[in-house]
Tab-separated table of N, CA and C and ligand atoms in Angstrom:
chain	number	residue	atom	x	y	z
A	289	MET	N	73.491	160.451	29.545
A	289	MET	CA	72.108	160.151	29.205
A	289	MET	C	71.754	158.722	29.616
A	290	HIS	N	72.640	157.800	29.236
A	290	HIS	CA	72.435	156.433	29.706
A	290	HIS	C	72.486	156.379	31.224
A	291	TYR	N	73.420	157.125	31.738
A	291	TYR	CA	73.614	157.127	33.174
A	291	TYR	C	72.332	157.590	33.865
A	292	ALA	N	71.763	158.663	33.353
A	292	ALA	CA	70.551	159.214	33.960
A	292	ALA	C	69.414	158.207	33.901
A	293	ARG	N	69.321	157.522	32.781
A	293	ARG	CA	68.227	156.568	32.629
A	293	ARG	C	68.400	155.387	33.596
A	294	GLU	N	69.622	154.911	33.691
A	294	GLU	CA	69.876	153.800	34.606
A	294	GLU	C	69.686	154.221	36.049
A	295	LEU	N	70.034	155.473	36.315
A	295	LEU	CA	69.873	155.990	37.660
A	295	LEU	C	68.391	155.982	38.040
A	296	ARG	N	67.568	156.439	37.112
A	296	ARG	CA	66.126	156.447	37.382
A	296	ARG	C	65.603	155.031	37.598
A	297	ALA	N	66.168	154.097	36.857
A	297	ALA	CA	65.706	152.720	36.966
A	297	ALA	C	66.251	152.040	38.227
A	298	GLY	N	67.067	152.776	38.965
A	298	GLY	CA	67.578	152.229	40.215
A	298	GLY	C	68.726	151.268	40.029
A	299	GLN	N	69.340	151.299	38.844
A	299	GLN	CA	70.429	150.364	38.594
A	299	GLN	C	71.787	150.919	39.009
A	300	LEU	N	71.842	152.201	39.163
A	300	LEU	CA	73.087	152.824	39.598
A	300	LEU	C	72.797	153.683	40.821
A	301	THR	N	73.752	153.732	41.718
A	301	THR	CA	73.601	154.697	42.798
A	301	THR	C	74.188	156.018	42.326
A	302	PRO	N	73.601	157.125	42.734
A	302	PRO	CA	74.142	158.410	42.308
A	302	PRO	C	75.567	158.578	42.801
A	303	LYS	N	76.374	159.298	42.021
A	303	LYS	CA	77.751	159.525	42.435
A	303	LYS	C	77.814	160.646	43.469
A	304	ALA	N	78.821	160.564	44.309
A	304	ALA	CA	79.083	161.631	45.279
A	304	ALA	C	77.873	161.952	46.130
A	305	VAL	N	77.254	160.927	46.671
A	305	VAL	CA	76.116	161.181	47.539
A	305	VAL	C	76.531	161.361	49.001
A	306	GLU	N	77.760	161.002	49.302
A	306	GLU	CA	78.179	161.124	50.692
A	306	GLU	C	78.365	162.586	51.080
A	307	THR	N	77.821	162.949	52.224
A	307	THR	CA	78.174	164.248	52.785
A	307	THR	C	79.574	164.118	53.368
A	308	PRO	N	80.233	165.242	53.649
A	308	PRO	CA	81.560	165.137	54.263
A	308	PRO	C	81.524	164.314	55.555
A	309	GLN	N	80.450	164.480	56.338
A	309	GLN	CA	80.336	163.713	57.586
A	309	GLN	C	80.230	162.217	57.297
A	310	GLN	N	79.405	161.870	56.287
A	310	GLN	CA	79.254	160.459	55.931
A	310	GLN	C	80.561	159.895	55.396
A	311	TYR	N	81.255	160.742	54.642
A	311	TYR	CA	82.543	160.309	54.084
A	311	TYR	C	83.453	159.835	55.213
A	312	ILE	N	83.483	160.609	56.295
A	312	ILE	CA	84.295	160.231	57.457
A	312	ILE	C	83.739	158.965	58.111
A	313	MET	N	82.434	158.998	58.409
A	313	MET	CA	81.846	157.891	59.171
A	313	MET	C	81.957	156.550	58.455
A	314	ASN	N	81.940	156.591	57.127
A	314	ASN	CA	82.007	155.353	56.365
A	314	ASN	C	83.416	154.763	56.308
A	315	ARG	N	84.377	155.481	56.863
A	315	ARG	CA	85.765	155.031	56.754
A	315	ARG	C	86.454	154.897	58.109
A	316	VAL	N	85.663	154.735	59.145
A	316	VAL	CA	86.253	154.585	60.472
A	316	VAL	C	85.670	153.381	61.196
A	317	VAL	N	86.394	152.918	62.180
A	317	VAL	CA	85.838	151.996	63.175
A	317	VAL	C	85.999	152.677	64.532
A	318	VAL	N	85.029	152.490	65.395
A	318	VAL	CA	85.059	153.127	66.711
A	318	VAL	C	85.648	152.146	67.716
A	319	ASP	N	86.684	152.603	68.430
A	319	ASP	CA	87.307	151.689	69.388
A	319	ASP	C	86.774	151.922	70.804
A	320	ASN	N	87.360	151.239	71.774
A	320	ASN	CA	86.860	151.294	73.151
A	320	ASN	C	86.987	152.671	73.791
A	321	ASN	N	87.904	153.473	73.274
A	321	ASN	CA	88.075	154.825	73.814
A	321	ASN	C	87.193	155.834	73.105
A	322	ASP	N	86.281	155.324	72.265
A	322	ASP	CA	85.422	156.187	71.480
A	322	ASP	C	86.220	156.926	70.394
A	323	CYS	N	87.398	156.428	70.108
A	323	CYS	CA	88.169	156.976	69.001
A	323	CYS	C	87.574	156.464	67.686
A	324	TRP	N	87.498	157.353	66.718
A	324	TRP	CA	87.079	156.948	65.378
A	324	TRP	C	88.370	156.683	64.602
A	325	VAL	N	88.714	155.440	64.441
A	325	VAL	CA	90.002	155.087	63.860
A	325	VAL	C	89.883	154.987	62.343
A	326	TRP	N	90.694	155.781	61.691
A	326	TRP	CA	90.684	155.832	60.224
A	326	TRP	C	91.131	154.489	59.657
A	327	THR	N	90.358	153.952	58.721
A	327	THR	CA	90.667	152.616	58.205
A	327	THR	C	91.349	152.665	56.838
A	328	LYS	N	91.464	153.850	56.266
A	328	LYS	CA	92.056	153.952	54.923
A	328	LYS	C	93.518	154.348	55.025
A	329	SER	N	93.999	154.986	53.990
A	329	SER	CA	95.420	155.300	53.885
A	329	SER	C	95.924	156.101	55.091
A	330	LYS	N	97.144	155.765	55.535
A	330	LYS	CA	97.741	156.486	56.659
A	330	LYS	C	99.175	156.867	56.331
A	331	TYR	N	99.641	157.929	56.985
A	331	TYR	CA	101.027	158.345	56.858
A	331	TYR	C	101.503	158.777	58.241
A	332	LEU	N	102.572	158.165	58.717
A	332	LEU	CA	103.091	158.445	60.058
A	332	LEU	C	102.014	158.293	61.123
A	333	GLY	N	101.101	157.377	60.883
A	333	GLY	CA	100.054	157.123	61.875
A	333	GLY	C	98.817	157.970	61.694
A	334	TYR	N	98.923	159.047	60.914
A	334	TYR	CA	97.777	159.906	60.663
A	334	TYR	C	97.004	159.421	59.434
A	335	GLY	N	95.691	159.413	59.542
A	335	GLY	CA	94.892	159.102	58.374
A	335	GLY	C	95.053	160.190	57.330
A	336	ARG	N	94.913	159.813	56.081
A	336	ARG	CA	94.992	160.837	55.030
A	336	ARG	C	94.026	160.496	53.915
A	337	LEU	N	93.675	161.485	53.164
A	337	LEU	CA	92.729	161.281	52.075
A	337	LEU	C	92.954	162.355	51.019
A	338	MET	N	92.392	162.099	49.879
A	338	MET	CA	92.505	163.046	48.770
A	338	MET	C	91.108	163.284	48.234
A	339	LEU	N	90.709	164.531	48.172
A	339	LEU	CA	89.378	164.891	47.682
A	339	LEU	C	89.511	166.023	46.686
A	340	LYS	N	88.984	165.801	45.507
A	340	LYS	CA	89.026	166.842	44.468
A	340	LYS	C	90.431	167.401	44.309
A	341	GLY	N	91.420	166.504	44.339
A	341	GLY	CA	92.792	166.924	44.108
A	341	GLY	C	93.467	167.571	45.296
A	342	LYS	N	92.758	167.687	46.414
A	342	LYS	CA	93.354	168.310	47.589
A	342	LYS	C	93.680	167.234	48.625
A	343	LYS	N	94.898	167.287	49.150
A	343	LYS	CA	95.294	166.324	50.178
A	343	LYS	C	94.890	166.846	51.554
A	344	TRP	N	94.358	165.950	52.339
A	344	TRP	CA	93.962	166.301	53.711
A	344	TRP	C	94.546	165.271	54.666
A	345	SER	N	94.841	165.707	55.866
A	345	SER	CA	94.940	164.756	56.972
A	345	SER	C	93.502	164.397	57.313
A	346	ALA	N	93.258	163.121	57.595
A	346	ALA	CA	91.879	162.698	57.848
A	346	ALA	C	91.294	163.437	59.052
A	347	HIS	N	92.113	163.666	60.084
A	347	HIS	CA	91.561	164.338	61.262
A	347	HIS	C	91.266	165.811	60.973
A	348	SER	N	92.075	166.419	60.123
A	348	SER	CA	91.791	167.811	59.749
A	348	SER	C	90.504	167.893	58.941
A	349	TYR	N	90.336	166.934	58.054
A	349	TYR	CA	89.122	166.929	57.246
A	349	TYR	C	87.891	166.709	58.129
A	350	SER	N	88.034	165.827	59.107
A	350	SER	CA	86.927	165.554	60.021
A	350	SER	C	86.559	166.814	60.804
A	351	TYR	N	87.582	167.516	61.280
A	351	TYR	CA	87.325	168.766	62.009
A	351	TYR	C	86.589	169.738	61.094
A	352	HIS	N	87.070	169.834	59.882
A	352	HIS	CA	86.458	170.707	58.877
A	352	HIS	C	84.997	170.312	58.656
A	353	ALA	N	84.740	169.007	58.572
A	353	ALA	CA	83.397	168.516	58.253
A	353	ALA	C	82.428	168.679	59.424
A	354	PHE	N	82.894	168.435	60.618
A	354	PHE	CA	81.983	168.410	61.770
A	354	PHE	C	82.000	169.704	62.579
A	355	VAL	N	83.129	170.372	62.622
A	355	VAL	CA	83.247	171.545	63.496
A	355	VAL	C	83.235	172.827	62.680
A	356	GLY	N	84.044	172.874	61.650
A	356	GLY	CA	84.094	174.076	60.839
A	356	GLY	C	85.504	174.313	60.352
A	357	SER	N	85.680	175.421	59.660
A	357	SER	CA	86.991	175.650	59.075
A	357	SER	C	87.988	175.982	60.183
A	358	LEU	N	89.211	175.684	59.860
A	358	LEU	CA	90.300	175.780	60.825
A	358	LEU	C	90.704	177.241	61.037
A	359	PRO	N	90.753	177.685	62.295
A	359	PRO	CA	91.202	179.057	62.541
A	359	PRO	C	92.621	179.268	62.020
A	360	GLU	N	92.865	180.448	61.518
A	360	GLU	CA	94.161	180.764	60.924
A	360	GLU	C	95.306	180.566	61.911
A	361	GLY	N	96.361	179.927	61.422
A	361	GLY	CA	97.553	179.781	62.251
A	361	GLY	C	97.491	178.637	63.244
A	362	LEU	N	96.378	177.917	63.257
A	362	LEU	CA	96.258	176.799	64.201
A	362	LEU	C	96.281	175.483	63.451
A	363	GLN	N	96.557	174.431	64.181
A	363	GLN	CA	96.518	173.099	63.606
A	363	GLN	C	95.554	172.259	64.438
A	364	ILE	N	95.153	171.134	63.875
A	364	ILE	CA	94.247	170.260	64.612
A	364	ILE	C	95.062	169.260	65.416
A	365	ASN	N	94.857	169.271	66.713
A	365	ASN	CA	95.562	168.358	67.612
A	365	ASN	C	94.589	167.328	68.174
A	366	HIS	N	95.177	166.235	68.633
A	366	HIS	CA	94.384	165.178	69.268
A	366	HIS	C	94.469	165.318	70.775
A	367	ARG	N	93.329	165.291	71.457
A	367	ARG	CA	93.440	165.212	72.901
A	367	ARG	C	93.477	163.761	73.364
A	368	CYS	N	93.184	162.824	72.451
A	368	CYS	CA	93.238	161.400	72.808
A	368	CYS	C	94.599	160.792	72.460
A	369	HIS	N	95.450	161.545	71.785
A	369	HIS	CA	96.791	161.093	71.425
A	369	HIS	C	96.783	159.860	70.524
A	370	ASN	N	95.700	159.662	69.819
A	370	ASN	CA	95.610	158.578	68.843
A	370	ASN	C	95.618	159.236	67.461
A	371	ARG	N	96.758	159.138	66.799
A	371	ARG	CA	96.922	159.879	65.540
A	371	ARG	C	95.915	159.486	64.474
A	372	ALA	N	95.488	158.229	64.508
A	372	ALA	CA	94.558	157.758	63.476
A	372	ALA	C	93.118	158.141	63.788
A	373	CYS	N	92.900	158.754	64.948
A	373	CYS	CA	91.535	159.074	65.380
A	373	CYS	C	91.027	160.331	64.670
A	374	VAL	N	89.770	160.278	64.228
A	374	VAL	CA	89.166	161.440	63.568
A	374	VAL	C	87.871	161.844	64.272
A	375	ASN	N	87.670	161.379	65.512
A	375	ASN	CA	86.487	161.780	66.266
A	375	ASN	C	86.580	163.284	66.571
A	376	PRO	N	85.641	164.084	66.054
A	376	PRO	CA	85.751	165.531	66.254
A	376	PRO	C	85.770	165.921	67.735
A	377	ASN	N	85.173	165.093	68.589
A	377	ASN	CA	85.193	165.392	70.021
A	377	ASN	C	86.570	165.172	70.631
A	378	HIS	N	87.437	164.505	69.902
A	378	HIS	CA	88.795	164.265	70.398
A	378	HIS	C	89.778	165.245	69.786
A	379	LEU	N	89.284	166.158	68.983
A	379	LEU	CA	90.167	167.073	68.263
A	379	LEU	C	89.986	168.494	68.770
A	380	TYR	N	91.048	169.267	68.712
A	380	TYR	CA	90.913	170.685	69.021
A	380	TYR	C	91.890	171.480	68.168
A	381	ALA	N	91.500	172.694	67.912
A	381	ALA	CA	92.371	173.579	67.161
A	381	ALA	C	93.352	174.205	68.141
A	382	GLY	N	94.604	173.971	67.924
A	382	GLY	CA	95.614	174.507	68.844
A	382	GLY	C	96.881	174.839	68.095
A	383	THR	N	97.888	175.216	68.854
A	383	THR	CA	99.163	175.545	68.238
A	383	THR	C	100.070	174.323	68.265
A	384	GLN	N	101.126	174.401	67.518
A	384	GLN	CA	102.125	173.343	67.538
A	384	GLN	C	102.688	173.200	68.957
A	385	ALA	N	102.893	174.325	69.624
A	385	ALA	CA	103.440	174.286	70.986
A	385	ALA	C	102.495	173.555	71.933
A	386	GLU	N	101.214	173.803	71.780
A	386	GLU	CA	100.240	173.113	72.637
A	386	GLU	C	100.276	171.615	72.386
A	387	ASN	N	100.437	171.265	71.140
A	387	ASN	CA	100.485	169.853	70.787
A	387	ASN	C	101.670	169.169	71.477
A	388	VAL	N	102.817	169.818	71.403
A	388	VAL	CA	104.015	169.255	72.021
A	388	VAL	C	103.820	169.165	73.532
A	389	ARG	N	103.269	170.219	74.124
A	389	ARG	CA	103.046	170.226	75.567
A	389	ARG	C	102.096	169.088	75.971
A	390	ASP	N	101.014	168.929	75.189
A	390	ASP	CA	100.046	167.874	75.496
A	390	ASP	C	100.684	166.496	75.389
A	391	MET	N	101.527	166.322	74.376
A	391	MET	CA	102.205	165.043	74.205
A	391	MET	C	103.060	164.747	75.440
A	392	ASN	N	103.769	165.777	75.905
A	392	ASN	CA	104.633	165.587	77.064
A	392	ASN	C	103.815	165.294	78.306
A	393	GLU	N	102.699	165.962	78.435
A	393	GLU	CA	101.870	165.768	79.620
A	393	GLU	C	101.151	164.431	79.587
A	394	ALA	N	100.927	163.919	78.390
A	394	ALA	CA	100.177	162.671	78.274
A	394	ALA	C	100.854	161.546	79.036
A	395	GLY	N	102.162	161.467	78.925
A	395	GLY	CA	102.899	160.411	79.609
A	395	GLY	C	102.734	160.504	81.112
A	396	ARG	N	102.917	161.713	81.634
A	396	ARG	CA	102.782	161.890	83.080
A	396	ARG	C	101.364	161.600	83.535
A	397	ARG	N	100.405	162.019	82.722
A	397	ARG	CA	99.011	161.862	83.107
A	397	ARG	C	98.641	160.381	83.183
A	398	ASN	N	99.171	159.620	82.248
A	398	ASN	CA	98.841	158.200	82.235
A	398	ASN	C	99.343	157.508	83.499
A	399	GLN	N	100.437	158.030	84.057
A	399	GLN	CA	100.964	157.438	85.282
A	399	GLN	C	100.136	157.853	86.493
A	400	ALA	N	99.667	159.055	86.504
A	400	ALA	CA	98.962	159.583	87.675
A	400	ALA	C	97.506	159.878	87.334
A	401	ARG	N	96.926	158.962	86.643
A	401	ARG	CA	95.569	159.201	86.167
A	401	ARG	C	94.581	159.291	87.341
A	402	GLY	N	93.681	160.228	87.260
A	402	GLY	CA	92.682	160.347	88.308
A	402	GLY	C	92.973	161.472	89.275
A	403	SER	N	94.239	161.696	89.565
A	403	SER	CA	94.547	162.711	90.561
A	403	SER	C	94.224	164.105	90.040
A	404	ARG	N	94.650	164.369	88.836
A	404	ARG	CA	94.378	165.698	88.292
A	404	ARG	C	93.250	165.673	87.267
A	405	SER	N	92.795	164.487	86.956
A	405	SER	CA	91.668	164.330	86.039
A	405	SER	C	91.870	165.021	84.698
A	406	GLY	N	93.098	165.224	84.329
A	406	GLY	CA	93.354	165.745	82.989
A	406	GLY	C	92.872	167.155	82.740
A	407	ASN	N	92.778	167.950	83.808
A	407	ASN	CA	92.296	169.317	83.606
A	407	ASN	C	93.175	170.113	82.656
A	408	SER	N	94.448	169.785	82.625
A	408	SER	CA	95.365	170.580	81.819
A	408	SER	C	95.064	170.456	80.333
A	409	LYS	N	94.372	169.404	79.962
A	409	LYS	CA	94.121	169.252	78.532
A	409	LYS	C	92.813	169.904	78.114
A	410	LEU	N	92.161	170.552	79.059
A	410	LEU	CA	90.917	171.217	78.706
A	410	LEU	C	91.196	172.317	77.690
A	411	THR	N	90.440	172.312	76.659
A	411	THR	CA	90.624	173.323	75.631
A	411	THR	C	89.345	174.117	75.506
A	412	GLU	N	89.461	175.189	74.784
A	412	GLU	CA	88.290	176.034	74.580
A	412	GLU	C	87.160	175.236	73.949
A	413	HIS	N	87.536	174.376	73.009
A	413	HIS	CA	86.534	173.559	72.324
A	413	HIS	C	85.800	172.673	73.325
A	414	ILE	N	86.554	172.017	74.193
A	414	ILE	CA	85.957	171.122	75.181
A	414	ILE	C	85.161	171.936	76.206
A	415	ALA	N	85.714	173.072	76.604
A	415	ALA	CA	85.018	173.920	77.577
A	415	ALA	C	83.636	174.288	77.060
A	416	LYS	N	83.578	174.575	75.783
A	416	LYS	CA	82.301	174.926	75.162
A	416	LYS	C	81.343	173.734	75.203
A	417	LEU	N	81.862	172.572	74.872
A	417	LEU	CA	81.034	171.352	74.883
A	417	LEU	C	80.526	171.083	76.296
A	418	VAL	N	81.413	171.265	77.266
A	418	VAL	CA	81.029	171.052	78.665
A	418	VAL	C	79.927	172.031	79.050
A	419	PHE	N	80.124	173.279	78.657
A	419	PHE	CA	79.148	174.306	79.020
A	419	PHE	C	77.770	173.980	78.447
A	420	GLU	N	77.763	173.454	77.237
A	420	GLU	CA	76.490	173.180	76.567
A	420	GLU	C	75.941	171.789	76.884
A	421	ALA	N	76.731	170.948	77.510
A	421	ALA	CA	76.321	169.562	77.755
A	421	ALA	C	75.151	169.497	78.727
A	422	GLU	N	74.320	168.500	78.530
A	422	GLU	CA	73.198	168.280	79.428
A	422	GLU	C	73.485	167.077	80.307
A	423	GLY	N	72.810	167.018	81.448
A	423	GLY	CA	73.030	165.917	82.381
A	423	GLY	C	73.540	166.457	83.705
A	424	THR	N	73.815	165.546	84.610
A	424	THR	CA	74.340	165.981	85.893
A	424	THR	C	75.793	166.391	85.724
A	425	ARG	N	76.282	167.164	86.716
A	425	ARG	CA	77.692	167.590	86.678
A	425	ARG	C	78.600	166.361	86.616
A	426	LYS	N	78.214	165.331	87.350
A	426	LYS	CA	79.029	164.107	87.402
A	426	LYS	C	79.063	163.417	86.036
A	427	GLN	N	77.889	163.322	85.405
A	427	GLN	CA	77.835	162.674	84.088
A	427	GLN	C	78.686	163.433	83.079
A	428	ILE	N	78.574	164.749	83.126
A	428	ILE	CA	79.342	165.559	82.178
A	428	ILE	C	80.835	165.396	82.458
A	429	ALA	N	81.197	165.422	83.724
A	429	ALA	CA	82.603	165.275	84.096
A	429	ALA	C	83.151	163.949	83.576
A	430	ASP	N	82.354	162.893	83.736
A	430	ASP	CA	82.805	161.579	83.286
A	430	ASP	C	82.947	161.528	81.779
A	431	SER	N	81.983	162.106	81.071
A	431	SER	CA	82.035	161.948	79.624
A	431	SER	C	83.140	162.794	79.003
A	432	TYR	N	83.578	163.869	79.670
A	432	TYR	CA	84.655	164.671	79.095
A	432	TYR	C	85.983	164.482	79.834
A	433	ASP	N	85.990	163.546	80.786
A	433	ASP	CA	87.217	163.230	81.501
A	433	ASP	C	87.804	164.459	82.184
A	434	VAL	N	86.951	165.200	82.867
A	434	VAL	CA	87.420	166.340	83.657
A	434	VAL	C	86.783	166.211	85.043
A	435	SER	N	87.215	167.038	85.980
A	435	SER	CA	86.690	166.914	87.344
A	435	SER	C	85.325	167.592	87.452
A	436	VAL	N	84.546	167.146	88.443
A	436	VAL	CA	83.232	167.744	88.670
A	436	VAL	C	83.374	169.223	89.007
A	437	SER	N	84.386	169.544	89.797
A	437	SER	CA	84.551	170.950	90.178
A	437	SER	C	84.837	171.817	88.958
A	438	LEU	N	85.536	171.240	88.007
A	438	LEU	CA	85.822	171.996	86.782
A	438	LEU	C	84.541	172.217	85.983
A	439	VAL	N	83.714	171.173	85.902
A	439	VAL	CA	82.437	171.314	85.196
A	439	VAL	C	81.602	172.418	85.858
A	440	CYS	N	81.566	172.414	87.192
A	440	CYS	CA	80.816	173.441	87.919
A	440	CYS	C	81.369	174.829	87.608
A	441	ALA	N	82.690	174.923	87.580
A	441	ALA	CA	83.311	176.220	87.325
A	441	ALA	C	82.942	176.744	85.940
A	442	ILE	N	82.889	175.831	84.968
A	442	ILE	CA	82.524	176.254	83.612
A	442	ILE	C	81.047	176.615	83.559
A	443	LYS	N	80.223	175.758	84.152
A	443	LYS	CA	78.779	176.003	84.147
A	443	LYS	C	78.438	177.306	84.866
A	444	ASN	N	79.153	177.598	85.921
A	444	ASN	CA	78.878	178.804	86.705
A	444	ASN	C	79.648	180.017	86.185
A	445	LYS	N	80.305	179.812	85.046
A	445	LYS	CA	81.033	180.886	84.376
A	445	LYS	C	82.142	181.479	85.237
A	446	LYS	N	82.722	180.637	86.055
A	446	LYS	CA	83.847	181.113	86.871
A	446	LYS	C	85.126	181.119	86.038
A	447	ILE	N	85.208	180.185	85.097
A	447	ILE	CA	86.376	180.155	84.227
A	447	ILE	C	85.898	180.049	82.786
A	448	TRP	N	86.805	180.274	81.875
A	448	TRP	CA	86.503	180.235	80.444
A	448	TRP	C	85.342	181.169	80.135
A	449	ARG	N	85.357	182.303	80.814
A	449	ARG	CA	84.232	183.212	80.689
A	449	ARG	C	84.052	183.695	79.248
A	450	HIS	N	85.165	183.844	78.545
A	450	HIS	CA	85.082	184.431	77.200
A	450	HIS	C	84.278	183.576	76.229
A	451	ILE	N	84.154	182.256	76.519
A	451	ILE	CA	83.421	181.436	75.544
A	451	ILE	C	81.928	181.725	75.600
A	452	HIS	N	81.471	182.312	76.717
A	452	HIS	CA	80.031	182.549	76.851
A	452	HIS	C	79.585	183.778	76.094
A	453	ALA	N	80.539	184.592	75.735
A	453	ALA	CA	80.188	185.845	75.058
A	453	ALA	C	79.834	185.593	73.599
A	454	GLN	N	80.190	184.408	73.100
A	454	GLN	CA	80.022	184.173	71.668
A	454	GLN	C	78.617	183.735	71.306
B	738	LIG	ZN1	90.341	159.671	69.691
C-alpha cells in the first residue's frame, strides 16, 4: 500500500519493468566486432544469470529473448567464438558437434581470412537473415561476412531452399 502510493508519487520506480530484451541490453557493452559482451557474472567465459530461480547461460537467455525458444536437442552456439557475447545475430541453434567443428574451423579461417569468406559457418539462422536482409548484395555480404555469390544464391533460392517454405 505504501509502495503503491510512493509509486504514484514517482518516488519509486516500478519493479521488474525490464523486458527480457532490456534485461540483456542493460548488461552488455558492444565491442568492435559488434559483440554484445556480458558485463555481469561469468563462468568459463560464458555469461550467466539467474532469473526467478532458474539458471541461464546469458547467451541462451538472449537467444530465448530475441529469437525464441530453443529447438529441442540443440544448443546455442556462437558464430563469433566470443563466449561472453550475447548478440543474437552472433548466435545460432546447433548441435554440440557443429560447435566443435566451428571451433576447429575458426582457427583455420582466421589464418586464411577472405579466401573462403567463412561460408562454412553459414547457418540456417543466418541464411534466413540474409534472405530477408535489405540492401545491395555487397552490403548484405559484408554485414554477414559471407561472399556476394552466396548472398545471390540464397536470394535466388538456389540454396537453403527449405527456409523459404516457412
Ligand atoms: Zn559476438
